[in-house]
Amino acid sequence: MMQTPGPVTSPNAAANKYVLVVSGKPEGPFSIAELKAKKVKPGDFVKTPAMDDYKEAHEVAELRQLFGFSRQPVPLQYFGSFDQRATASVVDWFIVLGVFVVASFVVMLLLLLILPGDDNKIIRIGITGGIVALTIPARLIYSIIMESGPKQGTYGKQLLKIRVCDIYGERIDASRAFARNAAKILSVATFFVGYLIIFFTKKQQGLHDMLADTLVIKDRLDG
């Protein structure tokens, strides 16, 4: 007997299970089909293992289909502030630099054993300096992977509870994450004006955000 095909959902949507708050208590987890059967409302709070906190159902892109909502831009009050972003960036630089400083220290010790003597001092310094110089491309790769990943942000951003998204609050892919982070060169080349305009734009976007059409937002239930 031929079966009528059901609605097509993405692989990620099919894999997700949501905890649903019912009468103030979490229940589940439920699939999207089960949430539909329970007649979930747009204002009901839901959470998946990938989420840091609960969100209203209408804020989750793959649940909007249940309510017939079209995609809506992120509300103005949800944008991450300049100080949150700056603090997150400092944390991320400490993480990346810390890894490479430790790595260069270990390599230097090994080189002292392999290439002892003053004649090889320049070689050791050159190799160690090259490792430290890799921190910039490493920071770029780190940001691209983390911002396009499930958490939508680096460890610094996760600590400050902010994340990178498109103008609809949805996760960006690796190509857009690359465009955003590569465009930071322009934000710096303008004597950091590309960052300072965050204070004056309605969506608190830096130049690199505008070029990549991205936003930095804070979680719905923060504070």
Short mmCIF file of C-alpha atoms in Angstrom, two decimals:
data_model
loop_
_atom_site.label_atom_id
_atom_site.label_comp_id
_atom_site.label_asym_id
_atom_site.label_seq_id
_atom_site.Cartn_x
_atom_site.Cartn_y
_atom_site.Cartn_z
CA MET A 1 0.00 0.00 0.00
CA MET A 2 1.38 3.36 -1.05
CA GLN A 3 1.94 5.81 1.80
CA THR A 4 1.52 9.53 1.46
CA PRO A 5 4.91 11.18 2.04
CA GLY A 6 5.12 13.42 5.08
CA PRO A 7 6.69 16.87 5.28
CA VAL A 8 10.32 17.05 4.29
CA THR A 9 12.66 18.12 7.06
CA SER A 10 16.39 18.64 7.12
CA PRO A 11 18.65 15.91 8.57
CA ASN A 12 19.51 18.21 11.47
CA ALA A 13 15.84 18.84 12.21
CA ALA A 14 15.09 15.10 12.20
CA ALA A 15 17.96 14.42 14.58
CA ASN A 16 17.05 17.09 17.12
CA LYS A 17 15.09 16.26 20.22
CA TYR A 18 13.50 19.06 22.23
CA VAL A 19 12.78 19.33 25.92
CA LEU A 20 9.47 21.19 26.34
CA VAL A 21 8.46 23.18 29.42
CA VAL A 22 4.93 22.20 30.42
CA SER A 23 3.35 23.89 33.45
CA GLY A 24 6.79 25.04 34.56
CA LYS A 25 8.37 21.58 34.33
CA PRO A 26 10.62 20.20 31.56
CA GLU A 27 9.26 17.18 29.68
CA GLY A 28 10.60 15.10 26.83
CA PRO A 29 12.70 15.01 24.79
CA PHE A 30 10.31 15.19 21.82
CA SER A 31 10.83 15.15 18.08
CA ILE A 32 9.36 17.91 15.92
CA ALA A 33 6.50 15.59 14.96
CA GLU A 34 5.80 14.89 18.63
CA LEU A 35 5.87 18.61 19.44
CA LYS A 36 3.32 19.17 16.69
CA ALA A 37 1.09 16.42 18.14
CA LYS A 38 1.32 18.09 21.55
CA LYS A 39 0.23 21.36 19.90
CA VAL A 40 3.26 23.31 21.02
CA LYS A 41 2.67 27.09 21.03
CA PRO A 42 5.03 29.80 19.74
CA GLY A 43 5.64 31.07 23.28
CA ASP A 44 6.42 27.68 24.81
CA PHE A 45 9.99 27.21 25.96
CA VAL A 46 12.11 24.47 24.38
CA LYS A 47 15.73 23.35 24.54
CA THR A 48 18.02 20.90 22.75
CA PRO A 49 21.36 19.55 24.07
CA ALA A 50 23.14 22.02 21.77
CA MET A 51 21.41 25.05 23.31
CA ASP A 52 22.86 26.81 26.36
CA ASP A 53 19.44 27.92 27.58
CA TYR A 54 15.74 27.62 26.82
CA LYS A 55 14.22 29.60 23.96
CA GLU A 56 10.70 30.34 22.88
CA ALA A 57 9.64 27.88 20.18
CA HIS A 58 9.13 30.59 17.56
CA GLU A 59 12.78 31.65 17.94
CA VAL A 60 14.02 28.24 16.73
CA ALA A 61 14.27 28.28 12.94
CA GLU A 62 13.31 24.64 12.40
CA LEU A 63 10.21 24.96 14.60
CA ARG A 64 8.77 28.00 12.83
CA GLN A 65 7.25 25.69 10.24
CA LEU A 66 4.87 24.47 12.95
CA PHE A 67 3.36 27.95 13.29
CA GLY A 68 3.46 29.03 9.64
CA PHE A 69 5.93 31.81 10.46
CA SER A 70 8.15 33.27 7.81
CA ARG A 71 11.70 34.15 8.79
CA GLN A 72 11.90 37.37 10.78
CA PRO A 73 14.92 39.58 11.48
CA VAL A 74 16.47 39.45 14.94
CA PRO A 75 14.83 41.96 17.38
CA LEU A 76 17.00 44.96 18.20
CA GLN A 77 17.29 44.20 21.91
CA TYR A 78 19.12 40.93 21.26
CA PHE A 79 22.33 42.29 19.75
CA GLY A 80 25.61 41.68 21.56
CA SER A 81 27.25 44.83 22.90
CA PHE A 82 30.71 46.15 22.04
CA ASP A 83 32.09 45.35 25.50
CA GLN A 84 30.82 41.76 25.32
CA ARG A 85 32.43 41.29 21.93
CA ALA A 86 35.71 42.93 22.99
CA THR A 87 35.94 40.81 26.14
CA ALA A 88 35.22 37.65 24.15
CA SER A 89 37.97 38.58 21.68
CA VAL A 90 40.51 39.06 24.48
CA VAL A 91 39.60 35.64 25.90
CA ASP A 92 40.01 34.03 22.49
CA TRP A 93 43.40 35.63 21.91
CA PHE A 94 44.57 34.37 25.32
CA ILE A 95 43.44 30.85 24.38
CA VAL A 96 45.15 30.83 20.98
CA LEU A 97 48.31 32.59 22.14
CA GLY A 98 48.50 30.34 25.19
CA VAL A 99 48.47 27.22 23.03
CA PHE A 100 51.19 28.52 20.70
CA VAL A 101 53.39 29.93 23.46
CA VAL A 102 53.38 26.56 25.20
CA ALA A 103 54.06 24.83 21.86
CA SER A 104 56.97 27.18 21.05
CA PHE A 105 58.43 26.64 24.54
CA VAL A 106 58.32 22.87 24.10
CA VAL A 107 59.87 23.11 20.61
CA MET A 108 62.62 25.38 21.91
CA LEU A 109 63.53 22.87 24.61
CA LEU A 110 63.64 20.07 22.03
CA LEU A 111 65.77 22.17 19.68
CA LEU A 112 68.22 22.86 22.50
CA LEU A 113 68.72 19.12 22.77
CA ILE A 114 68.88 18.51 19.02
CA LEU A 115 70.80 21.65 17.99
CA PRO A 116 72.99 22.64 20.96
CA GLY A 117 75.54 25.43 20.78
CA ASP A 118 75.59 29.13 19.95
CA ASP A 119 75.98 28.49 16.21
CA ASN A 120 72.47 27.10 16.04
CA LYS A 121 70.90 29.82 18.15
CA ILE A 122 69.53 31.75 15.15
CA ILE A 123 67.97 28.57 13.74
CA ARG A 124 66.24 27.84 17.04
CA ILE A 125 64.94 31.40 17.33
CA GLY A 126 63.75 31.37 13.72
CA ILE A 127 61.84 28.10 14.12
CA THR A 128 60.30 29.19 17.41
CA GLY A 129 59.38 32.60 15.98
CA GLY A 130 57.73 30.89 13.02
CA ILE A 131 55.55 28.87 15.37
CA VAL A 132 54.45 32.01 17.22
CA ALA A 133 53.72 33.71 13.86
CA LEU A 134 51.21 30.96 13.12
CA THR A 135 48.92 32.33 15.83
CA ILE A 136 47.23 34.72 13.38
CA PRO A 137 46.16 32.10 10.81
CA ALA A 138 45.35 29.76 13.70
CA ARG A 139 43.06 32.42 15.19
CA LEU A 140 41.32 32.75 11.82
CA ILE A 141 40.77 29.00 11.48
CA TYR A 142 39.63 28.73 15.11
CA SER A 143 37.03 31.48 14.60
CA ILE A 144 35.72 30.02 11.33
CA ILE A 145 35.28 26.54 12.78
CA MET A 146 33.67 27.72 16.02
CA GLU A 147 31.37 30.38 14.53
CA SER A 148 30.01 27.99 11.90
CA GLY A 149 29.70 25.18 14.43
CA PRO A 150 26.70 24.18 16.58
CA LYS A 151 27.55 26.70 19.32
CA GLN A 152 27.84 29.53 16.74
CA GLY A 153 30.68 31.15 18.61
CA THR A 154 34.21 30.83 19.95
CA TYR A 155 34.89 29.88 23.55
CA GLY A 156 35.14 33.56 24.40
CA LYS A 157 31.73 34.25 22.88
CA GLN A 158 30.25 31.23 24.63
CA LEU A 159 31.60 32.54 27.94
CA LEU A 160 29.93 35.91 27.31
CA LYS A 161 26.76 34.16 26.02
CA ILE A 162 26.83 35.74 22.58
CA ARG A 163 26.91 34.08 19.18
CA VAL A 164 27.31 34.80 15.47
CA CYS A 165 24.33 34.38 13.14
CA ASP A 166 22.74 35.68 9.96
CA ILE A 167 20.14 38.48 10.04
CA TYR A 168 17.44 35.93 10.93
CA GLY A 169 19.32 34.58 13.93
CA GLU A 170 20.24 31.36 12.16
CA ARG A 171 23.57 29.54 12.06
CA ILE A 172 26.02 30.62 9.36
CA ASP A 173 28.04 28.24 7.21
CA ALA A 174 31.84 28.02 6.98
CA SER A 175 32.05 30.19 3.85
CA ARG A 176 30.24 33.08 5.52
CA ALA A 177 32.28 32.62 8.69
CA PHE A 178 35.42 32.86 6.54
CA ALA A 179 34.13 36.02 4.83
CA ARG A 180 33.32 37.60 8.19
CA ASN A 181 36.70 36.88 9.74
CA ALA A 182 38.70 37.73 6.62
CA ALA A 183 36.87 41.07 6.46
CA LYS A 184 38.23 41.93 9.91
CA ILE A 185 41.40 42.93 8.07
CA LEU A 186 39.44 45.90 6.71
CA SER A 187 38.02 46.69 10.15
CA VAL A 188 41.60 46.91 11.44
CA ALA A 189 43.01 48.65 8.32
CA THR A 190 40.58 51.55 8.84
CA PHE A 191 42.42 52.30 12.11
CA PHE A 192 39.78 50.22 13.93
CA VAL A 193 36.94 52.43 12.71
CA GLY A 194 35.43 49.20 11.38
CA TYR A 195 35.05 48.10 14.99
CA LEU A 196 34.11 51.47 16.47
CA ILE A 197 31.07 51.81 14.21
CA ILE A 198 29.49 49.06 16.32
CA PHE A 199 28.58 51.90 18.70
CA PHE A 200 26.68 53.78 16.00
CA THR A 201 24.90 51.14 13.93
CA LYS A 202 21.37 50.11 14.78
CA LYS A 203 22.22 46.41 14.67
CA GLN A 204 25.58 46.92 16.40
CA GLN A 205 27.44 45.58 13.37
CA GLY A 206 31.11 46.09 12.66
CA LEU A 207 32.33 46.67 9.12
CA HIS A 208 33.12 42.96 8.80
CA ASP A 209 29.58 42.09 9.94
CA MET A 210 28.09 44.37 7.31
CA LEU A 211 30.24 42.90 4.55
CA ALA A 212 29.38 39.32 5.52
CA ASP A 213 25.75 40.15 6.39
CA THR A 214 26.09 38.72 9.90
CA LEU A 215 25.10 39.71 13.42
CA VAL A 216 26.38 39.05 16.92
CA ILE A 217 23.47 38.41 19.26
CA LYS A 218 22.97 37.46 22.89
CA ASP A 219 20.76 34.67 24.09
CA ARG A 220 17.06 35.41 24.56
CA LEU A 221 16.95 34.62 28.28
CA ASP A 222 20.23 36.21 29.39
CA GLY A 223 20.09 38.48 32.39
#
